[in-house]
GROMACS .gro file of C-alpha atoms in nm:
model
  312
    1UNK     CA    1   0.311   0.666   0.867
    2UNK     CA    2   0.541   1.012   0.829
    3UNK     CA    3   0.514   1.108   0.434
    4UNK     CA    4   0.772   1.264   0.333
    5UNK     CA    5   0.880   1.469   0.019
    6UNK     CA    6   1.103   1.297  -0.283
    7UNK     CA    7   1.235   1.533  -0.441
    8UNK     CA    8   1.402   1.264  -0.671
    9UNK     CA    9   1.010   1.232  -0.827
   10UNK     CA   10   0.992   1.642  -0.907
   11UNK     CA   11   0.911   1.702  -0.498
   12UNK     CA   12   0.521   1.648  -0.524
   13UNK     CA   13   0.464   1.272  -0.393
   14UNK     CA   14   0.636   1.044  -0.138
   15UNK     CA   15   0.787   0.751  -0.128
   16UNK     CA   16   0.565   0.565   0.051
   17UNK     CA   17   0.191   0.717   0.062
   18UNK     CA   18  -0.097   0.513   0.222
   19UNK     CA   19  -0.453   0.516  -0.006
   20UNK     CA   20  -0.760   0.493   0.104
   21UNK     CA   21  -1.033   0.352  -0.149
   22UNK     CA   22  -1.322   0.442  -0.203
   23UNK     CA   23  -1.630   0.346  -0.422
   24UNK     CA   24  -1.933   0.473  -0.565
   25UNK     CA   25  -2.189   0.411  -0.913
   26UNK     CA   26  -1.994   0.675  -1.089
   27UNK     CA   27  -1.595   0.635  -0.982
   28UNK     CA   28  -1.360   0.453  -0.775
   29UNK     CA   29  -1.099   0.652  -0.581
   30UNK     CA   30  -0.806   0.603  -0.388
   31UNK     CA   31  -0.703   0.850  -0.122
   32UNK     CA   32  -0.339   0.887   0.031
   33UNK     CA   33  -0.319   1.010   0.401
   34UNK     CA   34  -0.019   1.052   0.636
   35UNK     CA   35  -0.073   0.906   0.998
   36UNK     CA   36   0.110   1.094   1.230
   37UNK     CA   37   0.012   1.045   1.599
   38UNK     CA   38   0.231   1.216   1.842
   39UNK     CA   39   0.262   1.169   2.196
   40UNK     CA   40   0.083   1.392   2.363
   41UNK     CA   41   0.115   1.547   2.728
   42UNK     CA   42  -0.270   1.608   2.721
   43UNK     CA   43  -0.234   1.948   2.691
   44UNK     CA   44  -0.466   2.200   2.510
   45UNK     CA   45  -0.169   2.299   2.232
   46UNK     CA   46  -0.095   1.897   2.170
   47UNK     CA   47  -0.458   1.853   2.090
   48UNK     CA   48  -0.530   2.176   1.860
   49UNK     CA   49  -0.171   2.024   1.681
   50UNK     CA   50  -0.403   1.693   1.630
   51UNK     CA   51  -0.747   1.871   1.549
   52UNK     CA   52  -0.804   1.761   1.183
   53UNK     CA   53  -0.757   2.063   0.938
   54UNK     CA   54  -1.051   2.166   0.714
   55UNK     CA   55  -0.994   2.092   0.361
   56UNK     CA   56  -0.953   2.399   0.157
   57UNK     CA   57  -1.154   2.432  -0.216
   58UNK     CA   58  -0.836   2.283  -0.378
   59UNK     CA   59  -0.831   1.974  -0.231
   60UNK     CA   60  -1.181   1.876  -0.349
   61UNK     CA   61  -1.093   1.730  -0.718
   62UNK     CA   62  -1.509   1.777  -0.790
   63UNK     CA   63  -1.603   1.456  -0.882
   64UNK     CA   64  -1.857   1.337  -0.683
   65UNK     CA   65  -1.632   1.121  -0.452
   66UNK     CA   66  -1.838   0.884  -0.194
   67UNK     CA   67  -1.692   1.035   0.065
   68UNK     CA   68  -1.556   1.323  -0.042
   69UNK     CA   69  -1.265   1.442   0.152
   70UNK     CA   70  -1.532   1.776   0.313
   71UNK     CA   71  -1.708   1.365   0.428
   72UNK     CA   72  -1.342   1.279   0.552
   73UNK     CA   73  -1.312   1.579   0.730
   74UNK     CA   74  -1.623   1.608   0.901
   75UNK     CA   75  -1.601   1.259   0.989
   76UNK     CA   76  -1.224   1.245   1.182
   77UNK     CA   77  -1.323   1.608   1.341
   78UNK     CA   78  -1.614   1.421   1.492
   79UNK     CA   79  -1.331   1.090   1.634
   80UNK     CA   80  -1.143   1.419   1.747
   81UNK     CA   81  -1.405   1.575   1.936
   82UNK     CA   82  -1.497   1.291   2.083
   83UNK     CA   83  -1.143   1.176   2.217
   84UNK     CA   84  -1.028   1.568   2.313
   85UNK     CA   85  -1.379   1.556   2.546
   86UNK     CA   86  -1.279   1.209   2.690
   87UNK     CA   87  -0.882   1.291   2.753
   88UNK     CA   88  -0.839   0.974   2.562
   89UNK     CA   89  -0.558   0.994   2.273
   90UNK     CA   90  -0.696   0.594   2.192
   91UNK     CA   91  -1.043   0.736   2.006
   92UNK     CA   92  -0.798   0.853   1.739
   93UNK     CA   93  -0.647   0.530   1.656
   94UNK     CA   94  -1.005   0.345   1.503
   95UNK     CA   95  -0.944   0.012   1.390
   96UNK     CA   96  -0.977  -0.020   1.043
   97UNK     CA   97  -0.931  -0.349   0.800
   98UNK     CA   98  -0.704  -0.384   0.588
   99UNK     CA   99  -0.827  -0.470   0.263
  100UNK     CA  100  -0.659  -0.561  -0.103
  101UNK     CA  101  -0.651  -0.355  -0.378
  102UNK     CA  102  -0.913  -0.557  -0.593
  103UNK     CA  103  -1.176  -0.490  -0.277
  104UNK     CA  104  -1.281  -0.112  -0.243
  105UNK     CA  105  -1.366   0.011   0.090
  106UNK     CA  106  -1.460   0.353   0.187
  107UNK     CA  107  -1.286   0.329   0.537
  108UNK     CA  108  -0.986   0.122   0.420
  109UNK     CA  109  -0.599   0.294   0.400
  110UNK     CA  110  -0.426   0.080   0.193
  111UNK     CA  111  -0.044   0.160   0.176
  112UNK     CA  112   0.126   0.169  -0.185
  113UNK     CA  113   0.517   0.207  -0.303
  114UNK     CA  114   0.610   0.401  -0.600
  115UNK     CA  115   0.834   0.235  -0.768
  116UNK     CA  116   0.965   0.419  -1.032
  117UNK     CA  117   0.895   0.813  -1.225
  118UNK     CA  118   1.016   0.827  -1.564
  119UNK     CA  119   0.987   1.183  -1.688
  120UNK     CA  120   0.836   1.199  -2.025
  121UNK     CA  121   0.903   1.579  -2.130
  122UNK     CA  122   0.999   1.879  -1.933
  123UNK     CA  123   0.684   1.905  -1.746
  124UNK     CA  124   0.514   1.526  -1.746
  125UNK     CA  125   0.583   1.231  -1.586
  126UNK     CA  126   0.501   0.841  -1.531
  127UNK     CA  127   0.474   0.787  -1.205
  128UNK     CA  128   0.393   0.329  -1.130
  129UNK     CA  129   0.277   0.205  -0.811
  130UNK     CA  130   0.342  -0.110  -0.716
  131UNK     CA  131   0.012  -0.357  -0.607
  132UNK     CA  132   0.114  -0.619  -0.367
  133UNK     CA  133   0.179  -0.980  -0.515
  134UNK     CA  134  -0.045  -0.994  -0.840
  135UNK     CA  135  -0.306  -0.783  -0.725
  136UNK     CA  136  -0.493  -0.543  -1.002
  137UNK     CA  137  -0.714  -0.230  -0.936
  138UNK     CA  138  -0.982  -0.404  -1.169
  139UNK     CA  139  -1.151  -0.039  -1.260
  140UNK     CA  140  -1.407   0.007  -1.563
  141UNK     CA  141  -1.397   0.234  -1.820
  142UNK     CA  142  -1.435   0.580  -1.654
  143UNK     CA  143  -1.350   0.488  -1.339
  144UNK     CA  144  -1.030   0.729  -1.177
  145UNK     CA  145  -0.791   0.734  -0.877
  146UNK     CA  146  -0.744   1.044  -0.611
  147UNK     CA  147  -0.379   1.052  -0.500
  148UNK     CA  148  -0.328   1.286  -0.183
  149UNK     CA  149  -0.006   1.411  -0.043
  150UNK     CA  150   0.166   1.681   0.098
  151UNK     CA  151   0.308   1.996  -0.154
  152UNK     CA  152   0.437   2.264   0.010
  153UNK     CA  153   0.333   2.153   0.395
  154UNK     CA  154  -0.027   2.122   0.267
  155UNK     CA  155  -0.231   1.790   0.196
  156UNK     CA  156  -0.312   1.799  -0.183
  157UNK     CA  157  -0.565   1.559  -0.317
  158UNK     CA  158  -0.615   1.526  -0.752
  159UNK     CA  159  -0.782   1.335  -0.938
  160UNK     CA  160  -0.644   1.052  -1.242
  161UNK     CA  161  -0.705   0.796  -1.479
  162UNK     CA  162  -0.483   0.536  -1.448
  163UNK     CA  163  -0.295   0.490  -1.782
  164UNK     CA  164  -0.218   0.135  -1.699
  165UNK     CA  165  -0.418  -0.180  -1.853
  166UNK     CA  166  -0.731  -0.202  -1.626
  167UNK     CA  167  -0.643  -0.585  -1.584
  168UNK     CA  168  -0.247  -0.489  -1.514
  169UNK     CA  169  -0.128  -0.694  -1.232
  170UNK     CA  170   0.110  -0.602  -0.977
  171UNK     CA  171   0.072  -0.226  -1.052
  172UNK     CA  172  -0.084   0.060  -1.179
  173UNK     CA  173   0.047   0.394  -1.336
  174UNK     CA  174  -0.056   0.715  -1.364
  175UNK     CA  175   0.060   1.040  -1.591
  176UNK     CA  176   0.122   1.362  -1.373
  177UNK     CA  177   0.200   1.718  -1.574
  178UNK     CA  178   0.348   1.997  -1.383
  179UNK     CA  179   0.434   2.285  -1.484
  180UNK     CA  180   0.620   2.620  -1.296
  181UNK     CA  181   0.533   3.004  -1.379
  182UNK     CA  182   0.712   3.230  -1.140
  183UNK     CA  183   0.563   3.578  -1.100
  184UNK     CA  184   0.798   3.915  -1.039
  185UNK     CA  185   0.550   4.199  -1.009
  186UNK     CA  186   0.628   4.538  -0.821
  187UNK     CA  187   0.327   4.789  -0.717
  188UNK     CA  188   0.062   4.784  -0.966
  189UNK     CA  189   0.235   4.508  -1.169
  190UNK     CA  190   0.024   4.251  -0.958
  191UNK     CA  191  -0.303   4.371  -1.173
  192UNK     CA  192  -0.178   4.137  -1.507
  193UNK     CA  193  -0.068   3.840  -1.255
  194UNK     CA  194  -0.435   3.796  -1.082
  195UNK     CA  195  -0.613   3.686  -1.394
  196UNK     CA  196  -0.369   3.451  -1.436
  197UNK     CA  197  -0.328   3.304  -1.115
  198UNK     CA  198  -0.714   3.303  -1.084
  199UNK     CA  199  -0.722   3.105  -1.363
  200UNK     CA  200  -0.508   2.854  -1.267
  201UNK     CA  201  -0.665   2.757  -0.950
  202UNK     CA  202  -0.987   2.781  -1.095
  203UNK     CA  203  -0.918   2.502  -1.350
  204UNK     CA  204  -0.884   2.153  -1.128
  205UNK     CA  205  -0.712   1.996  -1.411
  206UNK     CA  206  -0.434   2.262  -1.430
  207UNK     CA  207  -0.199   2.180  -1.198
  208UNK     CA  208   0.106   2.472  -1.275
  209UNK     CA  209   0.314   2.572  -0.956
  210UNK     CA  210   0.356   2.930  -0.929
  211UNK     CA  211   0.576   3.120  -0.727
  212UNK     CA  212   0.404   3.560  -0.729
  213UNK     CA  213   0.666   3.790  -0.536
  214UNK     CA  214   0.510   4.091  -0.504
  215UNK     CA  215   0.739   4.382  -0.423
  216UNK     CA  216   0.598   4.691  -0.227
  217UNK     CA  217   0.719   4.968  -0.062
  218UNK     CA  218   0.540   4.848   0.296
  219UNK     CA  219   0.297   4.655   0.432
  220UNK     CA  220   0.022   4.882   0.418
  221UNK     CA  221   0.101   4.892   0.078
  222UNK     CA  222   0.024   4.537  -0.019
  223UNK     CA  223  -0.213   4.537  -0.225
  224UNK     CA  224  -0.557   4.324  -0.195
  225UNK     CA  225  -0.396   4.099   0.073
  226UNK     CA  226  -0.710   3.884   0.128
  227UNK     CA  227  -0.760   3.755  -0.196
  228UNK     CA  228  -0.341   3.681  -0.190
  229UNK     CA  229  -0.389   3.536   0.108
  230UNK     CA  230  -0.721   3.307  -0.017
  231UNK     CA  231  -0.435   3.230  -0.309
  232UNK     CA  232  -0.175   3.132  -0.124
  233UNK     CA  233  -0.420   2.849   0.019
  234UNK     CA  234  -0.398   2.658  -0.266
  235UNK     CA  235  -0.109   2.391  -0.289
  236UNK     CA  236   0.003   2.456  -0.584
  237UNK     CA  237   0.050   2.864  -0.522
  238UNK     CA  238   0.328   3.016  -0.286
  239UNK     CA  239   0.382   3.368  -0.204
  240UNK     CA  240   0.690   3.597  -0.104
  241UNK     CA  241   0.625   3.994  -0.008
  242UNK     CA  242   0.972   4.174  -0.058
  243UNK     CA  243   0.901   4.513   0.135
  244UNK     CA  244   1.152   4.749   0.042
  245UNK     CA  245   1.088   5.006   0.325
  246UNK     CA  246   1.023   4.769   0.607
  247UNK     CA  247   1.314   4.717   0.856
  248UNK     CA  248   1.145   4.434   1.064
  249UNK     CA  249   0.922   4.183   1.022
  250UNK     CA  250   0.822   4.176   1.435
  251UNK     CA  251   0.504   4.396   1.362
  252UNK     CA  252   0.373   4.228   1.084
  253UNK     CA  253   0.122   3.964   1.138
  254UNK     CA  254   0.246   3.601   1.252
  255UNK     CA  255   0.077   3.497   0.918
  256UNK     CA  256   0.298   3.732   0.673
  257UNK     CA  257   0.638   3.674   0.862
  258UNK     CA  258   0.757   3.357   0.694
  259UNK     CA  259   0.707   3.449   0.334
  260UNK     CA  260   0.804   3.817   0.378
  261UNK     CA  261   1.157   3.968   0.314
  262UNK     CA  262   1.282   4.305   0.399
  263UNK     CA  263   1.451   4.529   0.134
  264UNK     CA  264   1.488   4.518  -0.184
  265UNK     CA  265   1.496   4.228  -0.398
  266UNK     CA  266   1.825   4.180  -0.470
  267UNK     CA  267   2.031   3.920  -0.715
  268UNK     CA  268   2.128   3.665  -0.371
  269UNK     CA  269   1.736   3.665  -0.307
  270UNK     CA  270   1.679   3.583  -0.650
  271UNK     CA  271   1.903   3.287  -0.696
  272UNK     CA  272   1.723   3.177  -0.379
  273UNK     CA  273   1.393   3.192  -0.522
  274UNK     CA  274   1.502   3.029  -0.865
  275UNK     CA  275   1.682   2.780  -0.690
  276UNK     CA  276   1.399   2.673  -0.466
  277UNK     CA  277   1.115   2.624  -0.784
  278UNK     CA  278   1.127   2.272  -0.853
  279UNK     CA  279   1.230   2.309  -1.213
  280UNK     CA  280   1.343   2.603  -1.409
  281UNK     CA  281   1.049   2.820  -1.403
  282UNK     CA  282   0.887   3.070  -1.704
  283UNK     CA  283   0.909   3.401  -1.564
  284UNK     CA  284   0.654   3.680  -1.562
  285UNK     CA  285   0.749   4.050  -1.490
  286UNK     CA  286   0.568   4.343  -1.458
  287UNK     CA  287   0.677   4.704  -1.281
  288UNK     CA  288   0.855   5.005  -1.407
  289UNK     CA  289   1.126   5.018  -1.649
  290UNK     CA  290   1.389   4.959  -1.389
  291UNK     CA  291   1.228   4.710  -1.202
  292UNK     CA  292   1.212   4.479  -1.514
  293UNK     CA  293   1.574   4.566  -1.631
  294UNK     CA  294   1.710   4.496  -1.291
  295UNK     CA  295   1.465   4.150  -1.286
  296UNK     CA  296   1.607   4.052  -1.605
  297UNK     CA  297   1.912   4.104  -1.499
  298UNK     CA  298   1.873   3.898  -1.181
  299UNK     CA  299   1.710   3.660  -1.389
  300UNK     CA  300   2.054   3.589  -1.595
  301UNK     CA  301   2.238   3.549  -1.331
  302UNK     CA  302   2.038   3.293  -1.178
  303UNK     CA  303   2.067   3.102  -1.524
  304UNK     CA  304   1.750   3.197  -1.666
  305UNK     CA  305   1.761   3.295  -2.070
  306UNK     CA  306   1.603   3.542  -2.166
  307UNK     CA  307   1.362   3.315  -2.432
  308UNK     CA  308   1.199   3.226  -2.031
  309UNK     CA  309   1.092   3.519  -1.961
  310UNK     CA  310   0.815   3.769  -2.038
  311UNK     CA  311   0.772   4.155  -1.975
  312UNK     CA  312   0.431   4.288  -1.993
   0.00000   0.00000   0.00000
């Protein structure tokens, strides 16, 4: 099943998801999992585009899960491996049963609707699946769920508690917060941004989008591009290079071309930026004087207030 975003429900879930539950003596989870099999010609490129990708450290919500999704992993690289060596697309298409909702199975996907997403305040909102006929999840006290999607063309799995009566029947609902920093730094202004980005991703419960544009001169000039790049692996953390003396992006590496502009950043690549956050974000600038009066500036026009925005 192709999953794909609604931005209707703030852009993070779809539609239509598929779960798979699991259970153990501690929890009960439910995973979501697109299932996309495309024809293939047999050819080494159509099989590395089906090779299962390896879960990064934001993905695991840290719980204990029986499997976890590093279990998940290992287990649908091994299908892969086995079908790639045999030629035989088939492999990857296991039978599973289908199970209901009130009978947890480790290898069961169980598709679910979302039915509604009533936003609470700016950043929280009520998201209710629906549970086929009468059905109920029927979890104890302490039990949780594990949604997974896709954010920002990478599969994100986190971890709730269902907010719902554990008896309700015919759905369940679940409370998701998200919030939106976006980060203008320029040279050295990246220093202040690390601690906080580091600190976001290394709290699993925080689950703020942020949007770092680091502006430097060159490439060469970027600083501390692995850990960025270790950053930028997490799915709820994009990041734009503006290089102001660059004139082509054709030497850079295949890996930097996408998120990397040339020039300076200017108000039209500003409005772009704002306009692609998923709500309006609180900004965070840091570079020399002119840098952050030309941000702020930017920032205005783009139909950010001031009162959103801080200068370190």
């Amino acid at each position: 099943m192709h999953v794909q975003d609604a931005r209707e429900i703030s852009q993070s879930f779809s539609k239509d998801v598929q779960l798979m539950s699991t259970c153990c003596s501690s929890s009960c989870c439910f995973r979501c999992r697109a299932c996309v099999l495309q024809t293939m010609s047999g050819n080494e490129d159509d099989w590395l585009a089906l090779k299962p990708q390896e879960p990064s450290p934001s993905q695991c919500c840290g719980s204990g899960c029986k499997p976890c999704i590093y279990d998940v992993y290992e287990k649908e690289l091994a299908q892969w491996e086995r079908a790639k060596a045999k030629q035989d697309k088939s492999l990857l298409m296991e039978k599973k049963k289908q199970s209901n909702n009130s009978e947890l199975n480790p290898d069961t996907f169980t598709a679910f609707s979302i039915s509604s997403v009533e936003q609470l305040t700016e950043d929280t909102y009520q998201y209710k699946f629906e549970l086929p006929g009468n059905s109920s999840l029927r979890l104890s006290l302490g039990q949780h769920i594990v949604l997974r999607g896709m954010v920002n063309g990478l599969e994100v799995q986190r971890a709730y508690t269902p907010i719902s009566p554990g008896n309700a029947e015919g759905y369940f609902e679940v409370l998701m917060k998200h919030g939106e920093l976006l980060m203008l730094a320029s040279g050295t202004g990246l220093t202040p941004m690390l601690p906080i980005l580091q600190s976001i991703t290394d709290d699993e419960e925080d689950e703020t989008f942020v949007t770092l544009v680091g502006c430097f001169r060159t490439f060469d000039k970027i600083y501390l591009k692995p850990l960025l790049q270790d950053l930028a692996r997490y799915w709820n953390i994009r990041i734009f290079y503006v290089l102001s003396q660059e004139t082509s992006l054709e030497k850079l590496p295949w890996s930097y071309q996408e998120n990397t502009y040339t020039g300076r950043l200017s108000e039209d690549l500003m409005k772009m930026i704002v306009n692609s956050c998923r709500r309006k974000p609180f900004v965070l600038i840091c570079g020399s004087s002119a840098f952050n009066d030309d941000m702020s500036r930017y920032l205005k026009a783009a139909g950010i207030e001031e009162n959103s925005c801080f200068v370190f």
